[in-house]
mmCIF file with all atom_site columns, C-alpha atoms in Angstrom:
data_model
loop_
_atom_site.group_PDB
_atom_site.id
_atom_site.type_symbol
_atom_site.label_atom_id
_atom_site.label_alt_id
_atom_site.label_comp_id
_atom_site.label_asym_id
_atom_site.label_entity_id
_atom_site.label_seq_id
_atom_site.pdbx_PDB_ins_code
_atom_site.Cartn_x
_atom_site.Cartn_y
_atom_site.Cartn_z
_atom_site.occupancy
_atom_site.B_iso_or_equiv
_atom_site.pdbx_formal_charge
_atom_site.auth_seq_id
_atom_site.auth_comp_id
_atom_site.auth_asym_id
_atom_site.auth_atom_id
_atom_site.pdbx_PDB_model_num
ATOM 1   C CA . ARG D 1 1   ? -67.651 -19.144 5.034  1.00 58.00 ? 1   ARG D CA 1
ATOM 2   C CA . HIS D 1 2   ? -65.663 -21.159 7.592  1.00 67.00 ? 2   HIS D CA 1
ATOM 3   C CA . GLY D 1 3   ? -63.300 -22.914 5.106  1.00 70.00 ? 3   GLY D CA 1
ATOM 4   C CA . ILE D 1 4   ? -65.252 -26.161 5.115  1.00 71.00 ? 4   ILE D CA 1
ATOM 5   C CA . LYS D 1 5   ? -66.522 -27.466 1.803  1.00 75.00 ? 5   LYS D CA 1
ATOM 6   C CA . ASN D 1 6   ? -69.587 -29.686 1.457  1.00 81.00 ? 6   ASN D CA 1
ATOM 7   C CA . GLY D 1 7   ? -68.869 -33.141 2.797  1.00 85.00 ? 7   GLY D CA 1
ATOM 8   C CA . VAL D 1 8   ? -65.900 -34.387 4.796  1.00 91.00 ? 8   VAL D CA 1
ATOM 9   C CA . ASP D 1 9   ? -63.637 -35.680 2.012  1.00 93.00 ? 9   ASP D CA 1
ATOM 10  C CA . GLN D 1 10  ? -60.028 -34.521 2.675  1.00 93.00 ? 10  GLN D CA 1
ATOM 11  C CA . GLN D 1 11  ? -61.035 -32.902 6.003  1.00 95.00 ? 11  GLN D CA 1
ATOM 12  C CA . THR D 1 12  ? -59.084 -33.624 9.176  1.00 97.00 ? 12  THR D CA 1
ATOM 13  C CA . TYR D 1 13  ? -60.747 -34.272 12.479 1.00 97.00 ? 13  TYR D CA 1
ATOM 14  C CA . ILE D 1 14  ? -60.066 -35.003 16.138 1.00 97.00 ? 14  ILE D CA 1
ATOM 15  C CA . ILE D 1 15  ? -62.425 -37.176 18.297 1.00 96.00 ? 15  ILE D CA 1
ATOM 16  C CA . GLN D 1 16  ? -62.851 -36.695 22.071 1.00 94.00 ? 16  GLN D CA 1
ATOM 17  C CA . GLY D 1 17  ? -63.991 -40.128 23.267 1.00 94.00 ? 17  GLY D CA 1
ATOM 18  C CA . PHE D 1 18  ? -63.508 -43.349 21.377 1.00 95.00 ? 18  PHE D CA 1
ATOM 19  C CA . GLY D 1 19  ? -66.415 -45.404 22.629 1.00 93.00 ? 19  GLY D CA 1
ATOM 20  C CA . ASN D 1 20  ? -69.419 -46.292 20.456 1.00 92.00 ? 20  ASN D CA 1
ATOM 21  C CA . VAL D 1 21  ? -70.164 -42.777 19.275 1.00 93.00 ? 21  VAL D CA 1
ATOM 22  C CA . GLY D 1 22  ? -66.546 -41.833 18.655 1.00 95.00 ? 22  GLY D CA 1
ATOM 23  C CA . TYR D 1 23  ? -65.564 -45.108 16.957 1.00 97.00 ? 23  TYR D CA 1
ATOM 24  C CA . TRP D 1 24  ? -68.543 -45.218 14.600 1.00 95.00 ? 24  TRP D CA 1
ATOM 25  C CA . CYS D 1 25  ? -68.280 -41.493 13.867 1.00 96.00 ? 25  CYS D CA 1
ATOM 26  C CA . SER D 1 26  ? -64.627 -42.146 12.937 1.00 97.00 ? 26  SER D CA 1
ATOM 27  C CA . HIS D 1 27  ? -65.507 -45.151 10.904 1.00 97.00 ? 27  HIS D CA 1
ATOM 28  C CA . TYR D 1 28  ? -67.994 -43.427 8.710  1.00 97.00 ? 28  TYR D CA 1
ATOM 29  C CA . MET D 1 29  ? -65.995 -40.148 8.370  1.00 96.00 ? 29  MET D CA 1
ATOM 30  C CA . ASN D 1 30  ? -62.967 -42.144 7.252  1.00 97.00 ? 30  ASN D CA 1
ATOM 31  C CA . LYS D 1 31  ? -65.119 -44.133 4.820  1.00 97.00 ? 31  LYS D CA 1
ATOM 32  C CA . ASP D 1 32  ? -66.258 -40.791 3.391  1.00 96.00 ? 32  ASP D CA 1
ATOM 33  C CA . GLY D 1 33  ? -62.647 -39.602 2.875  1.00 96.00 ? 33  GLY D CA 1
ATOM 34  C CA . ALA D 1 34  ? -61.921 -37.646 6.056  1.00 97.00 ? 34  ALA D CA 1
ATOM 35  C CA . LYS D 1 35  ? -58.698 -38.173 8.000  1.00 98.00 ? 35  LYS D CA 1
ATOM 36  C CA . LEU D 1 36  ? -58.618 -38.926 11.780 1.00 98.00 ? 36  LEU D CA 1
ATOM 37  C CA . THR D 1 37  ? -55.595 -37.043 13.156 1.00 98.00 ? 37  THR D CA 1
ATOM 38  C CA . GLY D 1 38  ? -56.265 -37.165 16.925 1.00 98.00 ? 38  GLY D CA 1
ATOM 39  C CA . VAL D 1 39  ? -58.100 -39.043 19.650 1.00 97.00 ? 39  VAL D CA 1
ATOM 40  C CA . VAL D 1 40  ? -58.657 -38.074 23.220 1.00 95.00 ? 40  VAL D CA 1
ATOM 41  C CA . GLU D 1 41  ? -59.336 -40.888 25.736 1.00 95.00 ? 41  GLU D CA 1
ATOM 42  C CA . TRP D 1 42  ? -59.460 -41.265 29.528 1.00 93.00 ? 42  TRP D CA 1
ATOM 43  C CA . ASP D 1 43  ? -55.723 -42.247 29.674 1.00 94.00 ? 43  ASP D CA 1
ATOM 44  C CA . GLY D 1 44  ? -54.396 -39.434 27.430 1.00 94.00 ? 44  GLY D CA 1
ATOM 45  C CA . SER D 1 45  ? -54.508 -38.641 23.814 1.00 96.00 ? 45  SER D CA 1
ATOM 46  C CA . ILE D 1 46  ? -52.762 -39.440 20.585 1.00 97.00 ? 46  ILE D CA 1
ATOM 47  C CA . PHE D 1 47  ? -52.009 -37.356 17.486 1.00 97.00 ? 47  PHE D CA 1
ATOM 48  C CA . ASN D 1 48  ? -50.772 -38.200 13.999 1.00 98.00 ? 48  ASN D CA 1
ATOM 49  C CA . ALA D 1 49  ? -50.960 -35.660 11.260 1.00 97.00 ? 49  ALA D CA 1
ATOM 50  C CA . ASP D 1 50  ? -50.640 -38.401 8.646  1.00 98.00 ? 50  ASP D CA 1
ATOM 51  C CA . GLY D 1 51  ? -53.785 -40.149 9.970  1.00 98.00 ? 51  GLY D CA 1
ATOM 52  C CA . ILE D 1 52  ? -54.959 -42.805 12.337 1.00 98.00 ? 52  ILE D CA 1
ATOM 53  C CA . ASP D 1 53  ? -56.911 -45.891 11.220 1.00 98.00 ? 53  ASP D CA 1
ATOM 54  C CA . PRO D 1 54  ? -60.008 -46.182 13.433 1.00 98.00 ? 54  PRO D CA 1
ATOM 55  C CA . ALA D 1 55  ? -60.267 -49.965 13.148 1.00 98.00 ? 55  ALA D CA 1
ATOM 56  C CA . ASP D 1 56  ? -56.551 -50.351 14.053 1.00 98.00 ? 56  ASP D CA 1
ATOM 57  C CA . LEU D 1 57  ? -56.873 -47.933 17.008 1.00 98.00 ? 57  LEU D CA 1
ATOM 58  C CA . LYS D 1 58  ? -60.007 -49.701 18.216 1.00 97.00 ? 58  LYS D CA 1
ATOM 59  C CA . ALA D 1 59  ? -58.252 -53.123 18.145 1.00 98.00 ? 59  ALA D CA 1
ATOM 60  C CA . TYR D 1 60  ? -55.352 -51.655 20.136 1.00 98.00 ? 60  TYR D CA 1
ATOM 61  C CA . ILE D 1 61  ? -57.704 -50.125 22.745 1.00 97.00 ? 61  ILE D CA 1
ATOM 62  C CA . THR D 1 62  ? -59.658 -53.324 23.105 1.00 96.00 ? 62  THR D CA 1
ATOM 63  C CA . LYS D 1 63  ? -56.406 -55.250 23.736 1.00 97.00 ? 63  LYS D CA 1
ATOM 64  C CA . SER D 1 64  ? -54.568 -52.624 25.882 1.00 97.00 ? 64  SER D CA 1
ATOM 65  C CA . GLY D 1 65  ? -57.438 -50.730 27.544 1.00 95.00 ? 65  GLY D CA 1
ATOM 66  C CA . GLY D 1 66  ? -56.414 -47.244 26.355 1.00 95.00 ? 66  GLY D CA 1
ATOM 67  C CA . VAL D 1 67  ? -54.534 -45.196 23.822 1.00 96.00 ? 67  VAL D CA 1
ATOM 68  C CA . LYS D 1 68  ? -51.249 -44.940 25.782 1.00 95.00 ? 68  LYS D CA 1
ATOM 69  C CA . GLY D 1 69  ? -48.606 -46.838 23.971 1.00 96.00 ? 69  GLY D CA 1
ATOM 70  C CA . TYR D 1 70  ? -50.375 -46.835 20.592 1.00 97.00 ? 70  TYR D CA 1
ATOM 71  C CA . PRO D 1 71  ? -47.419 -47.161 18.189 1.00 97.00 ? 71  PRO D CA 1
ATOM 72  C CA . LYS D 1 72  ? -48.940 -45.199 15.282 1.00 97.00 ? 72  LYS D CA 1
ATOM 73  C CA . GLY D 1 73  ? -49.400 -41.886 16.956 1.00 96.00 ? 73  GLY D CA 1
ATOM 74  C CA . GLU D 1 74  ? -47.610 -39.528 19.292 1.00 96.00 ? 74  GLU D CA 1
ATOM 75  C CA . TYR D 1 75  ? -48.843 -39.807 22.849 1.00 96.00 ? 75  TYR D CA 1
ATOM 76  C CA . CYS D 1 76  ? -49.964 -36.474 24.390 1.00 92.00 ? 76  CYS D CA 1
ATOM 77  C CA . PRO D 1 77  ? -50.598 -36.141 28.107 1.00 82.00 ? 77  PRO D CA 1
ATOM 78  C CA . LYS D 1 78  ? -54.184 -35.702 29.190 1.00 82.00 ? 78  LYS D CA 1
ATOM 79  C CA . GLY D 1 79  ? -56.371 -34.356 26.421 1.00 81.00 ? 79  GLY D CA 1
ATOM 80  C CA . SER D 1 80  ? -53.843 -32.088 24.700 1.00 90.00 ? 80  SER D CA 1
ATOM 81  C CA . ALA D 1 81  ? -54.437 -33.666 21.285 1.00 93.00 ? 81  ALA D CA 1
ATOM 82  C CA . GLN D 1 82  ? -57.786 -31.818 21.105 1.00 93.00 ? 82  GLN D CA 1
ATOM 83  C CA . TYR D 1 83  ? -55.902 -28.547 20.879 1.00 95.00 ? 83  TYR D CA 1
ATOM 84  C CA . GLN D 1 84  ? -54.131 -29.594 17.636 1.00 96.00 ? 84  GLN D CA 1
ATOM 85  C CA . LYS D 1 85  ? -55.170 -27.874 14.449 1.00 96.00 ? 85  LYS D CA 1
ATOM 86  C CA . CYS D 1 86  ? -57.903 -29.672 12.526 1.00 97.00 ? 86  CYS D CA 1
ATOM 87  C CA . ASP D 1 87  ? -60.890 -29.005 10.306 1.00 95.00 ? 87  ASP D CA 1
ATOM 88  C CA . ILE D 1 88  ? -63.540 -30.665 12.538 1.00 95.00 ? 88  ILE D CA 1
ATOM 89  C CA . PHE D 1 89  ? -63.513 -31.426 16.263 1.00 95.00 ? 89  PHE D CA 1
ATOM 90  C CA . VAL D 1 90  ? -65.980 -34.042 17.529 1.00 95.00 ? 90  VAL D CA 1
ATOM 91  C CA . PRO D 1 91  ? -66.683 -34.094 21.290 1.00 93.00 ? 91  PRO D CA 1
ATOM 92  C CA . ALA D 1 92  ? -68.234 -37.571 21.651 1.00 92.00 ? 92  ALA D CA 1
ATOM 93  C CA . ALA D 1 93  ? -67.906 -38.465 25.303 1.00 87.00 ? 93  ALA D CA 1
ATOM 94  C CA . LEU D 1 94  ? -67.533 -36.039 28.271 1.00 73.00 ? 94  LEU D CA 1
ATOM 95  C CA . GLU D 1 95  ? -69.891 -33.320 29.308 1.00 74.00 ? 95  GLU D CA 1
ATOM 96  C CA . GLN D 1 96  ? -68.314 -29.881 29.364 1.00 78.00 ? 96  GLN D CA 1
ATOM 97  C CA . SER D 1 97  ? -65.321 -31.017 27.240 1.00 83.00 ? 97  SER D CA 1
ATOM 98  C CA . ILE D 1 98  ? -65.519 -27.498 25.695 1.00 87.00 ? 98  ILE D CA 1
ATOM 99  C CA . ASN D 1 99  ? -65.894 -24.799 28.354 1.00 89.00 ? 99  ASN D CA 1
ATOM 100 C CA . LYS D 1 100 ? -64.782 -21.252 29.190 1.00 93.00 ? 100 LYS D CA 1
ATOM 101 C CA . ASN D 1 101 ? -61.362 -22.549 30.273 1.00 92.00 ? 101 ASN D CA 1
ATOM 102 C CA . ASN D 1 102 ? -60.378 -24.194 27.035 1.00 92.00 ? 102 ASN D CA 1
ATOM 103 C CA . ALA D 1 103 ? -62.608 -22.955 24.235 1.00 93.00 ? 103 ALA D CA 1
ATOM 104 C CA . ASP D 1 104 ? -59.956 -20.489 23.058 1.00 94.00 ? 104 ASP D CA 1
ATOM 105 C CA . LYS D 1 105 ? -57.373 -23.352 22.691 1.00 95.00 ? 105 LYS D CA 1
ATOM 106 C CA . ILE D 1 106 ? -59.473 -25.409 20.226 1.00 94.00 ? 106 ILE D CA 1
ATOM 107 C CA . GLN D 1 107 ? -58.214 -24.863 16.669 1.00 94.00 ? 107 GLN D CA 1
ATOM 108 C CA . CYS D 1 108 ? -60.893 -26.192 14.395 1.00 94.00 ? 108 CYS D CA 1
ATOM 109 C CA . LYS D 1 109 ? -63.254 -24.758 11.849 1.00 92.00 ? 109 LYS D CA 1
ATOM 110 C CA . LEU D 1 110 ? -66.294 -26.791 12.821 1.00 91.00 ? 110 LEU D CA 1
ATOM 111 C CA . ILE D 1 111 ? -67.474 -28.520 15.995 1.00 91.00 ? 111 ILE D CA 1
ATOM 112 C CA . SER D 1 112 ? -69.808 -31.499 15.543 1.00 91.00 ? 112 SER D CA 1
ATOM 113 C CA . GLU D 1 113 ? -71.136 -32.519 18.860 1.00 88.00 ? 113 GLU D CA 1
ATOM 114 C CA . GLY D 1 114 ? -71.628 -36.262 19.510 1.00 85.00 ? 114 GLY D CA 1
ATOM 115 C CA . ALA D 1 115 ? -71.795 -36.187 23.372 1.00 69.00 ? 115 ALA D CA 1
ATOM 116 C CA . ASN D 1 116 ? -74.668 -35.195 25.634 1.00 65.00 ? 116 ASN D CA 1
ATOM 117 C CA . GLY D 1 117 ? -73.824 -31.677 26.899 1.00 59.00 ? 117 GLY D CA 1
ATOM 118 C CA . ALA D 1 118 ? -70.374 -31.450 25.505 1.00 56.00 ? 118 ALA D CA 1
ATOM 119 C CA . THR D 1 119 ? -70.563 -27.659 25.375 1.00 57.00 ? 119 THR D CA 1
#
């Protein structure tokens, strides 16, 4: 009905927040065949339509403190990567990350909430 088949295999997704919830969600979604294309963090966001390896990104963030400068994705100011087209959007950090001011900009087929009060 919304263009999402059963399961996440071959589905693209964007994560808002790459702490425990965001990282582990990415880890298991990739393990099941989904492709992480965007990550929104406190220092900006990154996007790569070809995919982002969650373990590689986690290692980079652990070393550098944020996503800015990650060499395997295009840096986007603020949280603009969350407005890229994807199959699934996962708000996994901030409250009110989806609100009346930005809901119309989110281009996904499904939202899977991982944060407390993301909507």
